[in-house]
mmCIF file of C-alpha atoms in Angstrom:
data_model
loop_
_atom_site.group_PDB
_atom_site.id
_atom_site.type_symbol
_atom_site.label_atom_id
_atom_site.label_comp_id
_atom_site.label_asym_id
_atom_site.label_seq_id
_atom_site.Cartn_x
_atom_site.Cartn_y
_atom_site.Cartn_z
ATOM 1 C CA MET A 22 135.457 194.272 31.052
ATOM 2 C CA SER A 23 135.074 195.341 27.468
ATOM 3 C CA VAL A 24 138.209 196.002 25.503
ATOM 4 C CA SER A 25 138.688 195.205 21.869
ATOM 5 C CA THR A 26 142.083 196.436 20.852
ATOM 6 C CA GLY A 27 142.547 194.765 17.500
ATOM 7 C CA VAL A 28 145.538 192.700 16.514
ATOM 8 C CA VAL A 29 148.052 195.545 16.699
ATOM 9 C CA GLY A 30 146.876 196.663 20.128
ATOM 10 C CA ALA A 31 146.842 193.128 21.479
ATOM 11 C CA ALA A 32 150.333 192.485 20.141
ATOM 12 C CA ASP A 33 151.590 195.619 21.849
ATOM 13 C CA VAL A 34 150.049 194.476 25.132
ATOM 14 C CA LEU A 35 151.501 190.982 24.797
ATOM 15 C CA GLY A 36 154.946 192.368 24.044
ATOM 16 C CA ARG A 37 154.941 194.338 27.299
ATOM 17 C CA VAL A 38 153.470 191.473 29.302
ATOM 18 C CA ALA A 39 155.990 189.013 27.885
ATOM 19 C CA ALA A 40 158.904 191.248 28.855
ATOM 20 C CA ALA A 41 157.556 191.589 32.394
ATOM 21 C CA VAL A 42 156.987 187.854 32.701
ATOM 22 C CA GLN A 43 160.519 187.147 31.531
ATOM 23 C CA GLY A 44 161.771 189.686 34.032
ATOM 24 C CA SER A 45 160.025 187.903 36.872
ATOM 25 C CA GLY A 46 161.346 184.490 35.917
ATOM 26 C CA GLY A 47 158.402 183.250 33.897
ATOM 27 C CA THR A 48 158.285 181.558 30.528
ATOM 28 C CA VAL A 49 157.003 182.932 27.231
ATOM 29 C CA VAL A 50 155.464 180.497 24.760
ATOM 30 C CA THR A 51 154.150 181.170 21.270
ATOM 31 C CA VAL A 52 151.794 178.863 19.419
ATOM 32 C CA SER A 53 151.073 178.990 15.715
ATOM 33 C CA HIS A 54 149.717 176.589 13.160
ATOM 34 C CA GLY A 55 152.360 174.100 12.196
ATOM 35 C CA ILE A 56 153.060 170.411 12.050
ATOM 36 C CA GLU A 57 155.932 168.737 13.825
ATOM 37 C CA GLU A 58 156.974 166.351 11.103
ATOM 38 C CA PRO A 59 156.064 165.681 7.496
ATOM 39 C CA VAL A 60 154.742 162.157 7.024
ATOM 40 C CA ALA A 61 153.469 161.360 3.563
ATOM 41 C CA GLY A 62 150.085 159.683 3.574
ATOM 42 C CA PRO A 63 147.889 158.654 0.679
ATOM 43 C CA GLY A 64 144.695 160.582 0.138
ATOM 44 C CA ARG A 65 145.372 163.229 2.675
ATOM 45 C CA ALA A 66 145.923 166.892 2.087
ATOM 46 C CA VAL A 67 148.118 166.914 5.148
ATOM 47 C CA GLY A 68 150.378 163.949 5.714
ATOM 48 C CA HIS A 69 149.654 163.273 9.356
ATOM 49 C CA ALA A 70 147.716 160.513 11.041
ATOM 50 C CA HIS A 71 145.693 162.958 13.080
ATOM 51 C CA ALA A 72 145.246 165.667 10.520
ATOM 52 C CA ARG A 73 141.743 166.574 9.552
ATOM 53 C CA PRO A 74 140.400 164.743 6.518
ATOM 54 C CA VAL A 75 139.545 166.254 3.183
ATOM 55 C CA ALA A 76 136.562 168.223 4.496
ATOM 56 C CA ARG A 77 138.568 171.370 4.964
ATOM 57 C CA PRO A 78 141.987 170.675 3.534
ATOM 58 C CA SER A 79 144.812 172.877 4.598
ATOM 59 C CA ARG A 80 148.535 172.829 4.179
ATOM 60 C CA LEU A 81 150.364 173.218 7.424
ATOM 61 C CA PRO A 82 153.956 174.414 7.480
ATOM 62 C CA VAL A 83 156.504 172.193 9.148
ATOM 63 C CA VAL A 84 157.662 173.475 12.514
ATOM 64 C CA GLY A 85 161.108 175.010 12.200
ATOM 65 C CA SER A 86 161.008 175.163 8.410
ATOM 66 C CA ALA A 87 161.324 178.334 6.358
ATOM 67 C CA GLU A 88 157.566 178.183 5.676
ATOM 68 C CA TRP A 89 156.662 178.279 9.348
ATOM 69 C CA GLN A 90 155.434 181.462 10.942
ATOM 70 C CA PRO A 91 158.483 183.680 11.445
ATOM 71 C CA ASP A 92 159.395 185.119 14.814
ATOM 72 C CA LEU A 93 156.897 187.648 16.038
ATOM 73 C CA GLY A 94 158.546 191.043 16.001
ATOM 74 C CA PHE A 95 157.003 192.284 19.224
ATOM 75 C CA LEU A 96 158.503 189.539 21.378
ATOM 76 C CA ALA A 97 162.104 189.483 22.555
ATOM 77 C CA GLY A 98 164.231 187.255 24.724
ATOM 78 C CA PRO A 99 163.945 183.497 25.103
ATOM 79 C CA ILE A 100 160.721 182.116 23.670
ATOM 80 C CA VAL A 101 159.438 178.555 23.502
ATOM 81 C CA ARG A 102 157.881 178.218 20.062
ATOM 82 C CA VAL A 103 155.237 175.568 19.500
ATOM 83 C CA GLY A 104 153.382 174.448 16.391
ATOM 84 C CA ALA A 105 149.853 173.016 16.609
ATOM 85 C CA ILE A 106 147.864 171.285 13.892
ATOM 86 C CA GLY A 107 144.533 172.053 15.515
ATOM 87 C CA LEU A 108 142.696 175.195 16.432
ATOM 88 C CA ALA A 109 143.501 174.129 19.978
ATOM 89 C CA GLY A 110 147.115 174.973 20.726
ATOM 90 C CA THR A 111 147.241 171.654 22.557
ATOM 91 C CA TYR A 112 146.194 169.493 19.622
ATOM 92 C CA GLY A 113 148.967 167.880 17.644
ATOM 93 C CA SER A 114 151.469 170.007 19.531
ATOM 94 C CA LEU A 115 154.105 169.839 22.229
ATOM 95 C CA LEU A 116 152.497 172.623 24.281
ATOM 96 C CA GLU A 117 151.413 170.475 27.217
ATOM 97 C CA HIS A 118 154.756 168.681 27.189
ATOM 98 C CA HIS A 119 156.676 171.954 27.428
ATOM 99 C CA LEU A 120 154.456 173.276 30.229
ATOM 100 C CA ARG A 121 154.595 170.063 32.282
ATOM 101 C CA ALA A 122 158.328 169.683 31.747
ATOM 102 C CA ALA A 123 158.912 173.192 33.050
ATOM 103 C CA GLY A 124 156.662 172.613 36.057
ATOM 104 C CA ILE A 125 154.280 175.345 34.918
ATOM 105 C CA ASP A 126 150.729 175.196 36.223
ATOM 106 C CA ARG A 127 149.536 178.749 35.584
ATOM 107 C CA VAL A 128 149.058 180.090 32.093
ATOM 108 C CA VAL A 129 148.218 183.596 30.893
ATOM 109 C CA LEU A 130 146.848 183.664 27.366
ATOM 110 C CA GLY A 131 146.341 186.214 24.644
ATOM 111 C CA GLY A 132 146.412 186.300 20.878
ATOM 112 C CA PHE A 133 144.347 186.123 17.743
ATOM 113 C CA ALA A 134 141.583 185.163 17.425
ATOM 114 C CA SER A 135 139.911 185.448 20.822
ATOM 115 C CA GLU A 136 136.855 183.342 20.049
ATOM 116 C CA LEU A 137 138.590 180.673 17.964
ATOM 117 C CA THR A 138 142.149 179.581 18.696
ATOM 118 C CA VAL A 139 142.659 181.368 22.013
ATOM 119 C CA ASP A 140 139.320 180.237 23.440
ATOM 120 C CA THR A 141 139.832 176.673 22.219
ATOM 121 C CA THR A 142 143.275 176.513 23.822
ATOM 122 C CA VAL A 143 141.981 177.897 27.123
ATOM 123 C CA ARG A 144 139.269 175.207 27.209
ATOM 124 C CA ALA A 145 141.778 172.419 26.633
ATOM 125 C CA LEU A 146 144.317 173.677 29.182
ATOM 126 C CA ASN A 147 141.565 174.222 31.761
ATOM 127 C CA ASP A 148 140.407 170.605 31.485
ATOM 128 C CA GLN A 149 144.030 169.548 31.890
ATOM 129 C CA GLY A 150 144.151 171.360 35.230
ATOM 130 C CA PHE A 151 146.093 174.475 34.272
ATOM 131 C CA GLU A 152 145.018 177.668 36.018
ATOM 132 C CA CYS A 153 144.275 180.033 33.128
ATOM 133 C CA LEU A 154 143.964 183.790 32.861
ATOM 134 C CA THR A 155 142.759 185.203 29.553
ATOM 135 C CA LEU A 156 144.048 188.722 28.968
ATOM 136 C CA VAL A 157 141.139 190.825 27.758
ATOM 137 C CA ASP A 158 143.320 193.492 26.150
ATOM 138 C CA GLY A 159 145.824 190.903 24.925
ATOM 139 C CA CYS A 160 143.235 189.214 22.723
ATOM 140 C CA ALA A 161 141.923 190.299 19.348
ATOM 141 C CA PRO A 162 138.632 188.868 18.109
ATOM 142 C CA ILE A 163 137.520 188.321 14.537
ATOM 143 C CA ASP A 164 134.119 189.682 15.490
ATOM 144 C CA PRO A 165 133.823 191.988 18.538
ATOM 145 C CA ALA A 166 130.457 190.525 19.561
ATOM 146 C CA THR A 167 131.530 186.886 19.535
ATOM 147 C CA GLY A 168 134.812 187.922 21.139
ATOM 148 C CA GLU A 169 132.875 189.433 24.036
ATOM 149 C CA HIS A 170 130.810 186.274 24.447
ATOM 150 C CA ALA A 171 133.902 184.095 24.389
ATOM 151 C CA LEU A 172 135.198 186.076 27.370
ATOM 152 C CA SER A 173 131.795 185.891 29.043
ATOM 153 C CA SER A 174 131.753 182.107 28.699
ATOM 154 C CA VAL A 175 135.054 181.890 30.589
ATOM 155 C CA THR A 176 133.434 183.542 33.591
ATOM 156 C CA MET A 177 130.265 181.433 33.756
ATOM 157 C CA SER A 178 129.661 179.316 36.853
ATOM 158 C CA GLY A 179 132.276 181.153 38.844
ATOM 159 C CA GLY A 180 135.014 180.840 36.228
ATOM 160 C CA ILE A 181 134.321 177.704 34.260
ATOM 161 C CA PHE A 182 137.430 178.194 32.106
ATOM 162 C CA GLY A 183 139.433 180.198 34.642
ATOM 163 C CA ALA A 184 139.363 183.981 34.774
ATOM 164 C CA ILE A 185 139.710 187.051 32.573
ATOM 165 C CA GLY A 186 141.779 190.096 33.461
ATOM 166 C CA SER A 187 143.620 193.125 32.171
ATOM 167 C CA SER A 188 147.298 193.509 31.395
ATOM 168 C CA ALA A 189 147.430 196.507 33.746
ATOM 169 C CA ASP A 190 146.466 194.330 36.705
ATOM 170 C CA LEU A 191 148.866 191.597 35.660
ATOM 171 C CA LEU A 192 151.743 194.024 35.177
ATOM 172 C CA ALA A 193 151.027 195.608 38.568
ATOM 173 C CA ALA A 194 151.040 192.186 40.202
ATOM 174 C CA LEU A 195 154.323 191.282 38.524
ATOM 175 C CA ALA A 196 155.858 194.612 39.561
ATOM 176 C CA ALA A 197 154.788 193.991 43.165
ATOM 177 C CA ASP A 198 156.388 190.543 43.066
ATOM 178 C CA ASP A 199 159.184 190.446 45.633
ATOM 179 C CA GLY A 200 161.371 188.512 43.264
ATOM 180 C CA GLY A 201 161.362 185.361 45.346
ATOM 181 C CA HIS A 202 161.412 182.566 42.797
ATOM 182 C CA ASP A 203 161.524 179.514 44.988
ATOM 183 C CA GLN A 204 159.298 177.816 42.463
ATOM 184 C CA PRO A 205 160.749 178.828 39.133
ATOM 185 C CA GLY A 206 158.705 179.417 36.053
ATOM 186 C CA PRO A 207 155.229 179.716 37.496
ATOM 187 C CA ARG A 208 153.841 181.754 34.661
ATOM 188 C CA ALA A 209 153.724 181.163 30.972
ATOM 189 C CA PRO A 210 151.909 183.582 28.753
ATOM 190 C CA ALA A 211 151.188 181.779 25.547
ATOM 191 C CA PHE A 212 150.699 183.975 22.555
ATOM 192 C CA GLN A 213 148.626 182.243 19.953
ATOM 193 C CA GLU A 214 147.721 183.299 16.454
ATOM 194 C CA THR A 215 146.143 181.738 13.440
ATOM 195 C CA SER A 216 147.810 181.373 10.104
ATOM 196 C CA MET B 137 123.308 155.173 3.552
ATOM 197 C CA ILE B 138 121.513 158.319 2.514
ATOM 198 C CA ASN B 139 122.845 160.432 -0.308
ATOM 199 C CA ALA B 140 121.465 163.608 1.106
ATOM 200 C CA THR B 141 122.505 166.649 3.012
ATOM 201 C CA ILE B 142 120.947 168.553 5.848
ATOM 202 C CA ASP B 143 119.969 172.152 5.298
ATOM 203 C CA ALA B 144 122.572 173.664 7.615
ATOM 204 C CA GLU B 145 124.688 176.779 8.068
ATOM 205 C CA PRO B 146 127.140 177.734 6.705
ATOM 206 C CA TYR B 147 127.079 174.779 4.313
ATOM 207 C CA PRO B 148 124.843 171.794 3.528
ATOM 208 C CA TRP B 149 125.976 169.166 6.047
ATOM 209 C CA PRO B 150 127.895 166.923 5.730
ATOM 210 C CA TYR B 151 130.650 168.068 3.374
ATOM 211 C CA ASP B 152 130.709 164.694 1.588
ATOM 212 C CA GLY B 153 126.966 164.550 0.974
ATOM 213 C CA VAL B 154 126.459 161.181 2.602
ATOM 214 C CA ILE B 155 124.713 160.384 5.862
ATOM 215 C CA ASP B 156 125.784 156.824 6.601
ATOM 216 C CA PRO B 157 124.302 155.339 9.799
ATOM 217 C CA ALA B 158 127.379 153.128 10.130
ATOM 218 C CA ARG B 159 129.687 156.136 10.244
ATOM 219 C CA THR B 160 127.478 158.619 12.069
ATOM 220 C CA ALA B 161 126.964 159.066 15.781
ATOM 221 C CA ILE B 162 124.837 161.387 17.832
ATOM 222 C CA ILE B 163 126.548 162.638 20.974
ATOM 223 C CA ASN B 164 124.236 163.846 23.709
ATOM 224 C CA ILE B 165 126.209 166.013 26.073
ATOM 225 C CA ASP B 166 125.568 166.144 29.821
ATOM 226 C CA TRP B 167 121.761 165.968 29.943
ATOM 227 C CA GLN B 168 122.153 165.470 33.682
ATOM 228 C CA THR B 169 120.005 166.624 36.563
ATOM 229 C CA ASP B 170 123.010 168.630 37.746
ATOM 230 C CA PHE B 171 122.734 170.789 34.618
ATOM 231 C CA CYS B 172 119.011 170.833 33.826
ATOM 232 C CA GLY B 173 117.112 169.451 36.817
ATOM 233 C CA PRO B 174 115.705 171.021 39.964
ATOM 234 C CA GLY B 175 118.189 170.898 42.831
ATOM 235 C CA GLY B 176 121.166 170.210 40.581
ATOM 236 C CA TYR B 177 124.459 172.081 40.203
ATOM 237 C CA VAL B 178 123.193 174.713 37.714
ATOM 238 C CA ASP B 179 120.048 175.249 39.771
ATOM 239 C CA ALA B 180 122.211 175.640 42.898
ATOM 240 C CA MET B 181 124.156 178.419 41.183
ATOM 241 C CA GLY B 182 120.919 180.284 40.525
ATOM 242 C CA TYR B 183 120.673 180.024 36.733
ATOM 243 C CA ASP B 184 117.328 179.758 34.888
ATOM 244 C CA LEU B 185 116.676 176.064 34.279
ATOM 245 C CA ASN B 186 114.315 176.822 31.390
ATOM 246 C CA LEU B 187 117.331 177.793 29.310
ATOM 247 C CA THR B 188 119.080 174.455 29.763
ATOM 248 C CA ARG B 189 115.839 172.427 29.561
ATOM 249 C CA ALA B 190 114.608 174.018 26.324
ATOM 250 C CA GLY B 191 116.356 171.451 24.150
ATOM 251 C CA LEU B 192 114.971 168.377 25.846
ATOM 252 C CA GLU B 193 111.778 167.972 23.860
ATOM 253 C CA PRO B 194 113.323 168.343 20.383
ATOM 254 C CA THR B 195 116.139 166.033 21.455
ATOM 255 C CA THR B 196 113.663 163.257 22.340
ATOM 256 C CA LYS B 197 112.297 163.436 18.784
ATOM 257 C CA VAL B 198 115.769 163.376 17.267
ATOM 258 C CA LEU B 199 116.771 160.421 19.442
ATOM 259 C CA ALA B 200 113.741 158.435 18.289
ATOM 260 C CA ALA B 201 114.584 159.146 14.643
ATOM 261 C CA VAL B 202 118.292 158.322 14.779
ATOM 262 C CA ARG B 203 117.710 155.195 16.864
ATOM 263 C CA SER B 204 115.294 154.059 14.198
ATOM 264 C CA ALA B 205 117.854 154.927 11.496
ATOM 265 C CA GLY B 206 120.511 152.824 13.211
ATOM 266 C CA TRP B 207 122.982 155.511 14.265
ATOM 267 C CA THR B 208 125.399 155.017 17.088
ATOM 268 C CA VAL B 209 124.014 156.840 20.124
ATOM 269 C CA ILE B 210 126.423 158.190 22.733
ATOM 270 C CA HIS B 211 125.724 160.009 25.985
ATOM 271 C CA THR B 212 128.209 161.883 28.139
ATOM 272 C CA ARG B 213 128.161 162.702 31.826
ATOM 273 C CA GLU B 214 130.407 165.140 33.643
ATOM 274 C CA GLY B 215 131.265 163.991 37.131
ATOM 275 C CA HIS B 216 134.021 163.080 39.512
ATOM 276 C CA ARG B 217 134.999 160.067 41.576
ATOM 277 C CA PRO B 218 133.514 160.134 45.082
ATOM 278 C CA ASP B 219 136.944 160.878 46.586
ATOM 279 C CA LEU B 220 137.449 163.727 44.052
ATOM 280 C CA VAL B 221 140.968 162.558 43.182
ATOM 281 C CA ASP B 222 140.168 163.422 39.549
ATOM 282 C CA CYS B 223 139.000 166.961 40.314
ATOM 283 C CA PRO B 224 141.614 169.640 39.620
ATOM 284 C CA PRO B 225 142.073 171.813 42.732
ATOM 285 C CA ASN B 226 141.267 175.026 40.870
ATOM 286 C CA LYS B 227 137.965 173.577 39.595
ATOM 287 C CA LEU B 228 137.035 172.505 43.128
ATOM 288 C CA TRP B 229 137.998 175.890 44.578
ATOM 289 C CA ARG B 230 135.948 177.827 42.025
ATOM 290 C CA SER B 231 132.838 175.701 42.629
ATOM 291 C CA LYS B 232 133.015 176.224 46.387
ATOM 292 C CA ARG B 233 133.551 179.937 45.894
ATOM 293 C CA ILE B 234 130.264 180.246 43.986
ATOM 294 C CA GLY B 235 128.405 178.246 46.628
ATOM 295 C CA ALA B 236 127.975 174.992 44.723
ATOM 296 C CA GLY B 237 131.009 173.005 45.812
ATOM 297 C CA ILE B 238 131.769 169.851 43.870
ATOM 298 C CA GLY B 239 131.303 166.948 46.269
ATOM 299 C CA ASP B 240 129.174 168.989 48.684
ATOM 300 C CA ALA B 241 125.763 167.680 49.693
ATOM 301 C CA GLY B 242 122.811 169.131 47.786
ATOM 302 C CA PRO B 243 119.153 168.314 47.176
ATOM 303 C CA CYS B 244 120.202 165.755 44.528
ATOM 304 C CA GLY B 245 123.084 164.227 46.440
ATOM 305 C CA ARG B 246 126.730 165.228 46.242
ATOM 306 C CA ILE B 247 127.224 167.779 43.478
ATOM 307 C CA LEU B 248 128.879 166.492 40.270
ATOM 308 C CA VAL B 249 129.835 163.188 41.847
ATOM 309 C CA ARG B 250 129.474 159.939 39.913
ATOM 310 C CA GLY B 251 126.683 157.706 41.137
ATOM 311 C CA GLU B 252 124.693 160.472 42.828
ATOM 312 C CA PRO B 253 121.084 161.239 41.761
ATOM 313 C CA GLY B 254 122.059 164.664 40.393
ATOM 314 C CA TRP B 255 124.653 163.107 38.119
ATOM 315 C CA ASP B 256 122.115 160.884 36.364
ATOM 316 C CA ILE B 257 120.880 161.697 32.888
ATOM 317 C CA VAL B 258 117.311 163.022 33.037
ATOM 318 C CA PRO B 259 114.614 160.491 32.039
ATOM 319 C CA GLU B 260 113.456 162.339 28.880
ATOM 320 C CA VAL B 261 116.713 161.557 27.044
ATOM 321 C CA ALA B 262 118.090 158.692 29.124
ATOM 322 C CA PRO B 263 120.264 156.052 27.426
ATOM 323 C CA ILE B 264 118.564 152.848 26.380
ATOM 324 C CA GLU B 265 120.031 149.347 26.367
ATOM 325 C CA GLY B 266 123.180 149.110 24.281
ATOM 326 C CA GLU B 267 123.946 152.813 24.030
ATOM 327 C CA ILE B 268 127.361 154.141 24.945
ATOM 328 C CA VAL B 269 127.870 156.337 27.986
ATOM 329 C CA ILE B 270 131.070 158.333 28.441
ATOM 330 C CA ASP B 271 132.035 159.587 31.878
ATOM 331 C CA LYS B 272 134.277 162.615 31.777
ATOM 332 C CA PRO B 273 135.990 164.695 34.450
ATOM 333 C CA GLY B 274 136.192 167.881 32.371
ATOM 334 C CA LYS B 275 134.204 170.036 30.004
ATOM 335 C CA GLY B 276 135.445 168.374 26.849
ATOM 336 C CA SER B 277 134.347 164.779 26.193
ATOM 337 C CA PHE B 278 137.688 163.660 24.757
ATOM 338 C CA TYR B 279 140.105 164.641 27.510
ATOM 339 C CA ALA B 280 140.766 161.740 29.917
ATOM 340 C CA THR B 281 138.083 159.516 28.338
ATOM 341 C CA ASP B 282 137.893 156.666 25.816
ATOM 342 C CA LEU B 283 135.558 158.519 23.439
ATOM 343 C CA ASP B 284 138.055 158.889 20.595
ATOM 344 C CA LEU B 285 139.056 155.219 20.858
ATOM 345 C CA ILE B 286 135.416 154.150 20.675
ATOM 346 C CA LEU B 287 134.612 156.387 17.705
ATOM 347 C CA ARG B 288 137.681 155.241 15.743
ATOM 348 C CA THR B 289 137.016 151.612 16.599
ATOM 349 C CA ARG B 290 133.461 151.859 15.292
ATOM 350 C CA GLY B 291 134.557 153.739 12.194
ATOM 351 C CA ILE B 292 132.576 156.834 13.090
ATOM 352 C CA THR B 293 133.501 159.897 11.041
ATOM 353 C CA HIS B 294 130.424 162.130 11.398
ATOM 354 C CA LEU B 295 129.064 163.552 14.651
ATOM 355 C CA VAL B 296 125.797 165.281 15.476
ATOM 356 C CA PHE B 297 125.564 167.069 18.816
ATOM 357 C CA THR B 298 122.802 167.783 21.281
ATOM 358 C CA GLY B 299 123.175 168.782 24.904
ATOM 359 C CA ILE B 300 124.123 171.351 27.458
ATOM 360 C CA THR B 301 125.542 173.780 27.910
ATOM 361 C CA THR B 302 126.123 175.148 24.418
ATOM 362 C CA ASP B 303 129.032 177.431 25.167
ATOM 363 C CA VAL B 304 130.782 175.167 27.650
ATOM 364 C CA CYS B 305 130.695 171.366 27.360
ATOM 365 C CA VAL B 306 129.070 171.179 23.920
ATOM 366 C CA HIS B 307 131.427 173.702 22.342
ATOM 367 C CA THR B 308 134.530 172.305 24.008
ATOM 368 C CA THR B 309 133.674 168.820 22.755
ATOM 369 C CA MET B 310 132.775 170.011 19.260
ATOM 370 C CA ARG B 311 136.019 171.984 18.950
ATOM 371 C CA ASP B 312 137.994 168.929 20.051
ATOM 372 C CA ALA B 313 136.114 166.688 17.628
ATOM 373 C CA ASN B 314 136.686 169.120 14.776
ATOM 374 C CA ASP B 315 140.434 169.258 15.449
ATOM 375 C CA ARG B 316 140.461 165.456 15.408
ATOM 376 C CA GLY B 317 138.930 165.423 11.925
ATOM 377 C CA TYR B 318 135.322 164.507 12.694
ATOM 378 C CA GLU B 319 132.657 166.199 10.564
ATOM 379 C CA CYS B 320 130.427 167.951 13.106
ATOM 380 C CA LEU B 321 126.873 169.277 13.213
ATOM 381 C CA LEU B 322 125.247 171.010 16.183
ATOM 382 C CA LEU B 323 121.437 170.967 16.422
ATOM 383 C CA THR B 324 120.452 174.500 17.382
ATOM 384 C CA ASP B 325 117.183 173.724 19.169
ATOM 385 C CA CYS B 326 118.610 170.694 20.978
ATOM 386 C CA THR B 327 121.031 172.710 23.061
ATOM 387 C CA GLY B 328 120.975 175.563 25.550
ATOM 388 C CA ALA B 329 123.206 177.650 27.776
ATOM 389 C CA THR B 330 122.961 179.378 31.134
ATOM 390 C CA ASP B 331 123.175 182.699 29.271
ATOM 391 C CA TYR B 332 121.103 183.216 26.105
ATOM 392 C CA GLY B 333 123.566 185.649 24.554
ATOM 393 C CA ASN B 334 126.367 183.138 24.984
ATOM 394 C CA TYR B 335 124.161 180.466 23.377
ATOM 395 C CA GLU B 336 123.618 182.633 20.305
ATOM 396 C CA ALA B 337 127.282 183.587 20.090
ATOM 397 C CA ALA B 338 128.352 179.956 20.403
ATOM 398 C CA LEU B 339 126.178 179.046 17.425
ATOM 399 C CA LYS B 340 127.639 181.900 15.407
ATOM 400 C CA MET B 341 131.209 180.905 16.238
ATOM 401 C CA VAL B 342 130.654 177.491 14.625
ATOM 402 C CA THR B 343 129.729 179.130 11.349
ATOM 403 C CA MET B 344 132.635 181.583 11.162
ATOM 404 C CA GLN B 345 135.264 181.219 8.432
ATOM 405 C CA GLY B 346 133.047 178.928 6.362
ATOM 406 C CA GLY B 347 132.389 176.560 9.265
ATOM 407 C CA VAL B 348 135.477 176.691 11.444
ATOM 408 C CA PHE B 349 134.044 174.070 13.836
ATOM 409 C CA GLY B 350 131.528 172.443 11.461
ATOM 410 C CA ALA B 351 127.901 173.443 10.900
ATOM 411 C CA ILE B 352 124.618 174.148 12.704
ATOM 412 C CA ALA B 353 121.025 173.244 11.824
ATOM 413 C CA PRO B 354 117.628 173.029 13.490
ATOM 414 C CA SER B 355 116.509 169.518 14.340
ATOM 415 C CA ALA B 356 113.682 169.802 11.798
ATOM 416 C CA ALA B 357 116.281 169.871 9.017
ATOM 417 C CA LEU B 358 117.822 166.626 10.285
ATOM 418 C CA LEU B 359 114.434 164.954 10.701
ATOM 419 C CA SER B 360 113.499 166.013 7.184
ATOM 420 C CA ALA B 361 116.689 164.557 5.715
ATOM 421 C CA LEU B 362 116.035 161.292 7.536
ATOM 422 C CA GLY B 363 112.451 161.225 6.301
ATOM 423 C CA ALA B 364 111.255 161.141 9.889
#
């Protein structure tokens, strides 16, 4: 599978996938850089006990504040919005909490950038036991070559970080769903982007 | 303490210009028979063992140098409890599907099971008395382990990585460590992957955006900085 759609193309794909997931009773989650609460701390660029030290200082917007990443225009309907302080969407974030609380064990991921934040989040969720599908055409890489290898790594050893697939196959599977939702909220595409 | 940096990419490592043995650890990832020995898990899946064994010799030299310099030395092992209660069902299913089922009998004992011969660290880079060994159920070395607690307790802030495989367990651990604020360096000739292209790409990913996950350097650059 070799599709590099760029950020605009990936966003378009994710918008359609998110609508279909919502229509089939699934959950849509977005993750962007952000910090849950401001805690002043001496000598730190970011006032948080687990924030990275001064090596690569960054200012993270507070989740829910005006500075935080605004709503993504291509997504509609109910969205669970999560802020993460790490490149992993699971680090310094409530992502795992939201997924566990909703009884979600399968996660479809896309976003920007494929080989950095998306890949890092997939690795973390996979170790935590979530069954992950990375959407090839729902991801945009910074560099097409490293983006390809990030997808390749997922598939090593029979799917070491889960599987990769296309939005067309996912949408077809959702359309074929008989609508029986005895176990609500089985799917949660998480759109992730860097800021 | 050495006021020196290692000639690394994309920046001279570490960022603060100090290599302090009291604050620096080397983490040797998963140098187990299952990943680089005949009859192990990676061998059972049909991958070329030369790719995952290539880093062994340079790693032995690095280990000798950092032991002599007084660094903290840590080893990790991926493996599951004999009853597999800590093995996620999807991980188990995938391994069986590719013909190397976790817990199944193989030439080196039960695959990826703690205590089996295949799970042992290979003799070339085996831990010596007093070194720390972390047993992990996943790819990353932080999830469901006491690694972070141990590093914080010892005051470790800087991490140097060797091990296998580059794009899987090494990268997952390095990304985790970087998010947690550790200053990370990956030794390029002390690591390998089951796919050479993925190895090269994994190295490049570290250096993106000015060092998004830290830095990379050949072991010779580290040995030179240590005067070894």
